[in-house]
Amino acid sequence: QHPDLGLEASMGAYKNRGFFGDNGGNVFCLNLTTMRPIWLFDNIDDTDASMVIEVENKTPFLYLGTEVDKQGPTGTAFIRKLNALTGKEKWHFSRPCSGSNVGGKANSGGVLATVLPGKEKASGLVFGIFSRTNESMKGEFVALDKETGKERYSIPMDAYSWASPIDLYDKKGNCYIFFTDVYGTIYLIDGITGAIIHKEKTGYVFESSPVAWGNRIVVGTRGKTILSFLIK
């Protein structure tokens, strides 16, 4: 439906089905055995957030996000939940977002970070980040109900982010979410309530997504530094 070529988001797969979104607004489901399309979904705008698949009651669902790019300098960004077998949308959640001109190049707003489905005690939630909300350079972290797509809580961020959030769990199944913004702030929150456990401004620029191993978090910064944080 949209002619713009190029893929920037990582592909997702479930059994013999592959899922990917392009720069023009198309989301494809492809039969990986026959290499034939199964369904096509109109995502309206560029897709940079990677495809995330979660199986609920034996049915796979696809979580994805959209930028504000093709819509113009200001538009609507979406987090969506699709039935991965049919391509039918179960719900969507949106925020007005904007892009900006940085050094003569367009810098898009919207959902650029991968959507994060919760687990354990947070299994009823899905998390995401909107960038450049309400014509500002700020971001917004949101927790949505997996079943309805309704907002459970949101956290205003000091700046936008295209780095994906990560989840950590203790032995009791409590959920903790770690994320960053592009101007150097780190956030650690209670994933269930949204309470901020730790927030700190650093002197670094975060553009890459963090990884977790046990209670240790490792994240690269723009430049020559890799940071490690220990959660106690």
PDB file of C-alpha atoms in Angstrom:
ATOM      1  CA  GLN A   1       0.000   0.000   0.000  1.00  0.00           C
ATOM      2  CA  HIS A   2       2.930   2.342   0.673  1.00  0.00           C
ATOM      3  CA  PRO A   3       5.816   2.695  -1.801  1.00  0.00           C
ATOM      4  CA  ASP A   4       8.629   3.740   0.557  1.00  0.00           C
ATOM      5  CA  LEU A   5      11.250   1.009   0.711  1.00  0.00           C
ATOM      6  CA  GLY A   6      13.604  -0.073   3.465  1.00  0.00           C
ATOM      7  CA  LEU A   7      13.485  -2.046   6.709  1.00  0.00           C
ATOM      8  CA  GLU A   8      14.976  -0.779   9.975  1.00  0.00           C
ATOM      9  CA  ALA A   9      13.140  -2.853  12.601  1.00  0.00           C
ATOM     10  CA  SER A  10      14.181  -6.391  13.495  1.00  0.00           C
ATOM     11  CA  MET A  11      11.959  -9.202  12.286  1.00  0.00           C
ATOM     12  CA  GLY A  12       9.845 -11.413  14.541  1.00  0.00           C
ATOM     13  CA  ALA A  13       8.923 -15.055  13.900  1.00  0.00           C
ATOM     14  CA  TYR A  14       6.394 -17.586  15.153  1.00  0.00           C
ATOM     15  CA  LYS A  15       6.608 -21.134  13.756  1.00  0.00           C
ATOM     16  CA  ASN A  16       6.624 -20.682   9.969  1.00  0.00           C
ATOM     17  CA  ARG A  17       5.445 -17.060  10.053  1.00  0.00           C
ATOM     18  CA  GLY A  18       7.731 -14.049   9.851  1.00  0.00           C
ATOM     19  CA  PHE A  19       6.659 -10.499  10.729  1.00  0.00           C
ATOM     20  CA  PHE A  20       8.308  -7.251   9.679  1.00  0.00           C
ATOM     21  CA  GLY A  21       7.452  -3.583   9.173  1.00  0.00           C
ATOM     22  CA  ASP A  22       8.900  -1.201   6.603  1.00  0.00           C
ATOM     23  CA  ASN A  23       9.616   2.513   6.320  1.00  0.00           C
ATOM     24  CA  GLY A  24       6.414   3.205   4.428  1.00  0.00           C
ATOM     25  CA  GLY A  25       3.863   1.923   6.941  1.00  0.00           C
ATOM     26  CA  ASN A  26       3.347  -1.675   5.801  1.00  0.00           C
ATOM     27  CA  VAL A  27       3.473  -4.575   8.266  1.00  0.00           C
ATOM     28  CA  PHE A  28       3.814  -7.977   6.602  1.00  0.00           C
ATOM     29  CA  CYS A  29       3.212 -11.525   7.712  1.00  0.00           C
ATOM     30  CA  LEU A  30       5.194 -13.890   5.515  1.00  0.00           C
ATOM     31  CA  ASN A  31       5.038 -17.674   5.203  1.00  0.00           C
ATOM     32  CA  LEU A  32       8.710 -18.521   5.706  1.00  0.00           C
ATOM     33  CA  THR A  33       8.298 -21.930   4.058  1.00  0.00           C
ATOM     34  CA  THR A  34       6.748 -20.743   0.807  1.00  0.00           C
ATOM     35  CA  MET A  35       7.919 -17.089   0.995  1.00  0.00           C
ATOM     36  CA  ARG A  36       4.364 -16.010   0.195  1.00  0.00           C
ATOM     37  CA  PRO A  37       2.527 -13.216   2.052  1.00  0.00           C
ATOM     38  CA  ILE A  38      -0.242 -14.209   4.487  1.00  0.00           C
ATOM     39  CA  TRP A  39      -1.543 -10.789   5.513  1.00  0.00           C
ATOM     40  CA  LEU A  40      -0.732  -7.082   5.275  1.00  0.00           C
ATOM     41  CA  PHE A  41      -1.523  -4.443   7.896  1.00  0.00           C
ATOM     42  CA  ASP A  42      -1.517  -0.670   7.321  1.00  0.00           C
ATOM     43  CA  ASN A  43       0.573   0.782  10.166  1.00  0.00           C
ATOM     44  CA  ILE A  44       0.162   4.331   8.757  1.00  0.00           C
ATOM     45  CA  ASP A  45       3.785   5.373   9.273  1.00  0.00           C
ATOM     46  CA  ASP A  46       7.371   4.166   9.508  1.00  0.00           C
ATOM     47  CA  THR A  47       8.066   1.184  11.776  1.00  0.00           C
ATOM     48  CA  ASP A  48      11.411   1.224  13.620  1.00  0.00           C
ATOM     49  CA  ALA A  49      10.336  -0.625  16.772  1.00  0.00           C
ATOM     50  CA  SER A  50      11.083  -4.327  16.376  1.00  0.00           C
ATOM     51  CA  MET A  51       8.295  -6.902  16.251  1.00  0.00           C
ATOM     52  CA  VAL A  52       7.519  -8.592  19.601  1.00  0.00           C
ATOM     53  CA  ILE A  53       5.479 -11.801  19.784  1.00  0.00           C
ATOM     54  CA  GLU A  54       3.767 -13.221  22.846  1.00  0.00           C
ATOM     55  CA  VAL A  55       1.505 -16.278  22.984  1.00  0.00           C
ATOM     56  CA  GLU A  56      -1.692 -15.959  25.021  1.00  0.00           C
ATOM     57  CA  ASN A  57      -3.949 -19.001  25.405  1.00  0.00           C
ATOM     58  CA  LYS A  58      -2.240 -20.637  22.407  1.00  0.00           C
ATOM     59  CA  THR A  59      -2.805 -17.554  20.210  1.00  0.00           C
ATOM     60  CA  PRO A  60       0.249 -15.485  19.181  1.00  0.00           C
ATOM     61  CA  PHE A  61      -0.089 -11.710  19.393  1.00  0.00           C
ATOM     62  CA  LEU A  62       2.162  -9.091  17.840  1.00  0.00           C
ATOM     63  CA  TYR A  63       3.132  -5.860  19.602  1.00  0.00           C
ATOM     64  CA  LEU A  64       4.453  -3.009  17.467  1.00  0.00           C
ATOM     65  CA  GLY A  65       4.850   0.749  17.378  1.00  0.00           C
ATOM     66  CA  THR A  66       4.896   3.559  14.822  1.00  0.00           C
ATOM     67  CA  GLU A  67       6.926   6.704  14.331  1.00  0.00           C
ATOM     68  CA  VAL A  68       5.770  10.132  13.286  1.00  0.00           C
ATOM     69  CA  ASP A  69       7.694  10.468  10.044  1.00  0.00           C
ATOM     70  CA  LYS A  70       5.587  10.238   6.879  1.00  0.00           C
ATOM     71  CA  GLN A  71       2.726  12.090   8.580  1.00  0.00           C
ATOM     72  CA  GLY A  72       4.758  15.283   8.683  1.00  0.00           C
ATOM     73  CA  PRO A  73       6.379  17.198  11.511  1.00  0.00           C
ATOM     74  CA  THR A  74       3.479  16.393  13.866  1.00  0.00           C
ATOM     75  CA  GLY A  75       1.185  13.383  13.930  1.00  0.00           C
ATOM     76  CA  THR A  76      -0.025  10.419  15.935  1.00  0.00           C
ATOM     77  CA  ALA A  77       2.168   7.559  17.138  1.00  0.00           C
ATOM     78  CA  PHE A  78       0.653   4.190  18.024  1.00  0.00           C
ATOM     79  CA  ILE A  79       1.378   1.116  20.099  1.00  0.00           C
ATOM     80  CA  ARG A  80      -0.673  -1.732  18.653  1.00  0.00           C
ATOM     81  CA  LYS A  81      -1.594  -5.293  19.499  1.00  0.00           C
ATOM     82  CA  LEU A  82      -2.403  -7.521  16.513  1.00  0.00           C
ATOM     83  CA  ASN A  83      -3.555 -11.111  16.235  1.00  0.00           C
ATOM     84  CA  ALA A  84      -0.451 -12.605  14.622  1.00  0.00           C
ATOM     85  CA  LEU A  85      -2.450 -15.291  12.820  1.00  0.00           C
ATOM     86  CA  THR A  86      -4.947 -12.968  11.133  1.00  0.00           C
ATOM     87  CA  GLY A  87      -3.427  -9.482  11.267  1.00  0.00           C
ATOM     88  CA  LYS A  88      -6.564  -8.154  12.974  1.00  0.00           C
ATOM     89  CA  GLU A  89      -5.950  -5.350  15.439  1.00  0.00           C
ATOM     90  CA  LYS A  90      -7.056  -6.071  19.009  1.00  0.00           C
ATOM     91  CA  TRP A  91      -6.360  -2.555  20.308  1.00  0.00           C
ATOM     92  CA  HIS A  92      -4.195   0.506  19.851  1.00  0.00           C
ATOM     93  CA  PHE A  93      -2.957   3.274  22.130  1.00  0.00           C
ATOM     94  CA  SER A  94      -1.759   6.616  20.813  1.00  0.00           C
ATOM     95  CA  ARG A  95       0.008   9.856  21.686  1.00  0.00           C
ATOM     96  CA  PRO A  96       0.594  13.017  19.609  1.00  0.00           C
ATOM     97  CA  CYS A  97       4.297  13.226  18.768  1.00  0.00           C
ATOM     98  CA  SER A  98       6.539  15.353  16.592  1.00  0.00           C
ATOM     99  CA  GLY A  99       9.747  15.156  14.646  1.00  0.00           C
ATOM    100  CA  SER A 100      12.361  17.853  14.379  1.00  0.00           C
ATOM    101  CA  ASN A 101      15.109  19.102  12.085  1.00  0.00           C
ATOM    102  CA  VAL A 102      18.564  18.263  13.403  1.00  0.00           C
ATOM    103  CA  GLY A 103      21.459  19.454  11.255  1.00  0.00           C
ATOM    104  CA  GLY A 104      19.279  19.500   8.150  1.00  0.00           C
ATOM    105  CA  LYS A 105      18.046  15.944   8.701  1.00  0.00           C
ATOM    106  CA  ALA A 106      14.655  14.803   9.959  1.00  0.00           C
ATOM    107  CA  ASN A 107      14.706  13.296  13.451  1.00  0.00           C
ATOM    108  CA  SER A 108      11.484  11.370  13.906  1.00  0.00           C
ATOM    109  CA  GLY A 109       9.278  11.195  16.979  1.00  0.00           C
ATOM    110  CA  GLY A 110       6.869   8.498  18.094  1.00  0.00           C
ATOM    111  CA  VAL A 111       7.579   4.924  19.146  1.00  0.00           C
ATOM    112  CA  LEU A 112      11.163   4.055  18.212  1.00  0.00           C
ATOM    113  CA  ALA A 113      11.897   1.693  21.114  1.00  0.00           C
ATOM    114  CA  THR A 114      10.730  -1.918  21.118  1.00  0.00           C
ATOM    115  CA  VAL A 115       7.538  -2.572  23.097  1.00  0.00           C
ATOM    116  CA  LEU A 116       8.044  -4.712  26.216  1.00  0.00           C
ATOM    117  CA  PRO A 117       5.436  -7.263  27.403  1.00  0.00           C
ATOM    118  CA  GLY A 118       5.555  -7.819  31.164  1.00  0.00           C
ATOM    119  CA  LYS A 119       5.979 -11.203  32.859  1.00  0.00           C
ATOM    120  CA  GLU A 120       5.511 -12.732  36.319  1.00  0.00           C
ATOM    121  CA  LYS A 121       3.457 -10.323  38.477  1.00  0.00           C
ATOM    122  CA  ALA A 122       3.470  -7.814  35.602  1.00  0.00           C
ATOM    123  CA  SER A 123       2.104 -10.335  33.103  1.00  0.00           C
ATOM    124  CA  GLY A 124      -1.023  -8.216  32.569  1.00  0.00           C
ATOM    125  CA  LEU A 125       0.963  -5.179  31.411  1.00  0.00           C
ATOM    126  CA  VAL A 126       2.863  -4.089  28.331  1.00  0.00           C
ATOM    127  CA  PHE A 127       5.339  -1.185  28.389  1.00  0.00           C
ATOM    128  CA  GLY A 128       6.412   1.349  25.784  1.00  0.00           C
ATOM    129  CA  ILE A 129       8.073   4.733  25.247  1.00  0.00           C
ATOM    130  CA  PHE A 130       6.780   7.642  23.174  1.00  0.00           C
ATOM    131  CA  SER A 131       9.394  10.139  21.981  1.00  0.00           C
ATOM    132  CA  ARG A 132       8.989  13.884  21.371  1.00  0.00           C
ATOM    133  CA  THR A 133       5.500  14.056  22.827  1.00  0.00           C
ATOM    134  CA  ASN A 134       3.273  17.117  22.505  1.00  0.00           C
ATOM    135  CA  GLU A 135       5.733  19.013  20.276  1.00  0.00           C
ATOM    136  CA  SER A 136       8.469  18.783  22.926  1.00  0.00           C
ATOM    137  CA  MET A 137      11.839  17.055  23.147  1.00  0.00           C
ATOM    138  CA  LYS A 138      10.571  14.970  26.047  1.00  0.00           C
ATOM    139  CA  GLY A 139       9.405  11.387  26.258  1.00  0.00           C
ATOM    140  CA  GLU A 140       6.736   9.414  28.052  1.00  0.00           C
ATOM    141  CA  PHE A 141       6.939   5.893  29.450  1.00  0.00           C
ATOM    142  CA  VAL A 142       3.567   4.124  29.496  1.00  0.00           C
ATOM    143  CA  ALA A 143       2.218   0.917  31.013  1.00  0.00           C
ATOM    144  CA  LEU A 144      -0.823  -0.488  29.231  1.00  0.00           C
ATOM    145  CA  ASP A 145      -3.292  -3.226  30.068  1.00  0.00           C
ATOM    146  CA  LYS A 146      -2.536  -6.175  27.772  1.00  0.00           C
ATOM    147  CA  GLU A 147      -6.186  -7.134  27.424  1.00  0.00           C
ATOM    148  CA  THR A 148      -7.734  -3.717  26.762  1.00  0.00           C
ATOM    149  CA  GLY A 149      -4.866  -1.423  25.778  1.00  0.00           C
ATOM    150  CA  LYS A 150      -5.965   1.098  28.418  1.00  0.00           C
ATOM    151  CA  GLU A 151      -3.344   3.147  30.237  1.00  0.00           C
ATOM    152  CA  ARG A 152      -2.481   1.881  33.725  1.00  0.00           C
ATOM    153  CA  TYR A 153       0.074   4.599  34.404  1.00  0.00           C
ATOM    154  CA  SER A 154       2.544   6.891  32.649  1.00  0.00           C
ATOM    155  CA  ILE A 155       5.852   8.470  33.628  1.00  0.00           C
ATOM    156  CA  PRO A 156       7.027  11.764  32.096  1.00  0.00           C
ATOM    157  CA  MET A 157      10.648  11.552  30.967  1.00  0.00           C
ATOM    158  CA  ASP A 158      13.187  14.369  30.892  1.00  0.00           C
ATOM    159  CA  ALA A 159      13.969  13.692  27.232  1.00  0.00           C
ATOM    160  CA  TYR A 160      12.994  11.380  24.396  1.00  0.00           C
ATOM    161  CA  SER A 161      14.417   7.876  23.948  1.00  0.00           C
ATOM    162  CA  TRP A 162      14.769   5.325  21.203  1.00  0.00           C
ATOM    163  CA  ALA A 163      16.520   2.800  23.478  1.00  0.00           C
ATOM    164  CA  SER A 164      14.285  -0.106  24.470  1.00  0.00           C
ATOM    165  CA  PRO A 165      13.293  -0.660  28.115  1.00  0.00           C
ATOM    166  CA  ILE A 166      14.233  -3.931  29.838  1.00  0.00           C
ATOM    167  CA  ASP A 167      12.557  -5.872  32.642  1.00  0.00           C
ATOM    168  CA  LEU A 168      14.107  -7.630  35.640  1.00  0.00           C
ATOM    169  CA  TYR A 169      12.404  -9.866  38.218  1.00  0.00           C
ATOM    170  CA  ASP A 170      13.168 -10.999  41.742  1.00  0.00           C
ATOM    171  CA  LYS A 171      12.414 -14.426  43.186  1.00  0.00           C
ATOM    172  CA  LYS A 172       8.922 -13.282  44.211  1.00  0.00           C
ATOM    173  CA  GLY A 173       8.069 -12.280  40.652  1.00  0.00           C
ATOM    174  CA  ASN A 174       8.169  -8.536  41.286  1.00  0.00           C
ATOM    175  CA  CYS A 175       8.922  -6.555  38.148  1.00  0.00           C
ATOM    176  CA  TYR A 176      11.490  -3.784  37.757  1.00  0.00           C
ATOM    177  CA  ILE A 177      11.913  -1.756  34.559  1.00  0.00           C
ATOM    178  CA  PHE A 178      15.133  -0.005  33.547  1.00  0.00           C
ATOM    179  CA  PHE A 179      15.230   2.558  30.738  1.00  0.00           C
ATOM    180  CA  THR A 180      17.189   5.609  29.640  1.00  0.00           C
ATOM    181  CA  ASP A 181      16.747   8.831  27.724  1.00  0.00           C
ATOM    182  CA  VAL A 182      18.975  10.393  25.107  1.00  0.00           C
ATOM    183  CA  TYR A 183      20.179  13.186  27.408  1.00  0.00           C
ATOM    184  CA  GLY A 184      21.698  10.803  29.927  1.00  0.00           C
ATOM    185  CA  THR A 185      19.062  10.040  32.547  1.00  0.00           C
ATOM    186  CA  ILE A 186      18.628   6.492  33.849  1.00  0.00           C
ATOM    187  CA  TYR A 187      15.337   5.310  35.325  1.00  0.00           C
ATOM    188  CA  LEU A 188      14.550   2.289  37.501  1.00  0.00           C
ATOM    189  CA  ILE A 189      10.885   1.842  38.349  1.00  0.00           C
ATOM    190  CA  ASP A 190       8.521  -0.622  39.949  1.00  0.00           C
ATOM    191  CA  GLY A 191       6.916  -2.145  36.868  1.00  0.00           C
ATOM    192  CA  ILE A 192       3.613  -2.887  38.593  1.00  0.00           C
ATOM    193  CA  THR A 193       2.943   0.456  40.281  1.00  0.00           C
ATOM    194  CA  GLY A 194       5.093   2.854  38.253  1.00  0.00           C
ATOM    195  CA  ALA A 195       6.837   4.140  41.383  1.00  0.00           C
ATOM    196  CA  ILE A 196      10.286   5.544  40.580  1.00  0.00           C
ATOM    197  CA  ILE A 197      12.902   3.644  42.567  1.00  0.00           C
ATOM    198  CA  HIS A 198      15.937   5.460  41.180  1.00  0.00           C
ATOM    199  CA  LYS A 199      16.401   8.308  38.720  1.00  0.00           C
ATOM    200  CA  GLU A 200      19.794   9.809  37.986  1.00  0.00           C
ATOM    201  CA  LYS A 201      21.188  12.248  35.419  1.00  0.00           C
ATOM    202  CA  THR A 202      24.528  11.087  34.043  1.00  0.00           C
ATOM    203  CA  GLY A 203      26.964  12.803  31.726  1.00  0.00           C
ATOM    204  CA  TYR A 204      26.422  10.334  28.897  1.00  0.00           C
ATOM    205  CA  VAL A 205      24.230  10.050  25.795  1.00  0.00           C
ATOM    206  CA  PHE A 206      22.206   6.839  25.602  1.00  0.00           C
ATOM    207  CA  GLU A 207      21.113   5.626  22.171  1.00  0.00           C
ATOM    208  CA  SER A 208      21.607   1.868  22.446  1.00  0.00           C
ATOM    209  CA  SER A 209      19.339  -0.488  24.372  1.00  0.00           C
ATOM    210  CA  PRO A 210      20.556  -1.974  27.674  1.00  0.00           C
ATOM    211  CA  VAL A 211      20.875  -5.664  28.499  1.00  0.00           C
ATOM    212  CA  ALA A 212      20.472  -7.402  31.862  1.00  0.00           C
ATOM    213  CA  TRP A 213      22.246 -10.394  33.344  1.00  0.00           C
ATOM    214  CA  GLY A 214      21.102 -11.376  36.799  1.00  0.00           C
ATOM    215  CA  ASN A 215      20.958  -8.116  38.744  1.00  0.00           C
ATOM    216  CA  ARG A 216      23.537  -6.395  36.524  1.00  0.00           C
ATOM    217  CA  ILE A 217      22.662  -4.009  33.702  1.00  0.00           C
ATOM    218  CA  VAL A 218      25.082  -3.151  30.880  1.00  0.00           C
ATOM    219  CA  VAL A 219      24.479  -0.303  28.450  1.00  0.00           C
ATOM    220  CA  GLY A 220      26.616   1.360  25.808  1.00  0.00           C
ATOM    221  CA  THR A 221      26.849   5.128  25.451  1.00  0.00           C
ATOM    222  CA  ARG A 222      27.541   7.327  22.473  1.00  0.00           C
ATOM    223  CA  GLY A 223      31.320   7.535  22.322  1.00  0.00           C
ATOM    224  CA  LYS A 224      33.776   5.126  23.895  1.00  0.00           C
ATOM    225  CA  THR A 225      32.137   4.179  27.194  1.00  0.00           C
ATOM    226  CA  ILE A 226      30.166   1.113  28.303  1.00  0.00           C
ATOM    227  CA  LEU A 227      28.457   1.392  31.694  1.00  0.00           C
ATOM    228  CA  SER A 228      27.435  -1.309  34.151  1.00  0.00           C
ATOM    229  CA  PHE A 229      24.885  -0.858  36.934  1.00  0.00           C
ATOM    230  CA  LEU A 230      24.249  -3.260  39.807  1.00  0.00           C
ATOM    231  CA  ILE A 231      20.771  -3.487  41.324  1.00  0.00           C
ATOM    232  CA  LYS A 232      20.850  -4.364  45.032  1.00  0.00           C
TER     233      LYS A 232
END
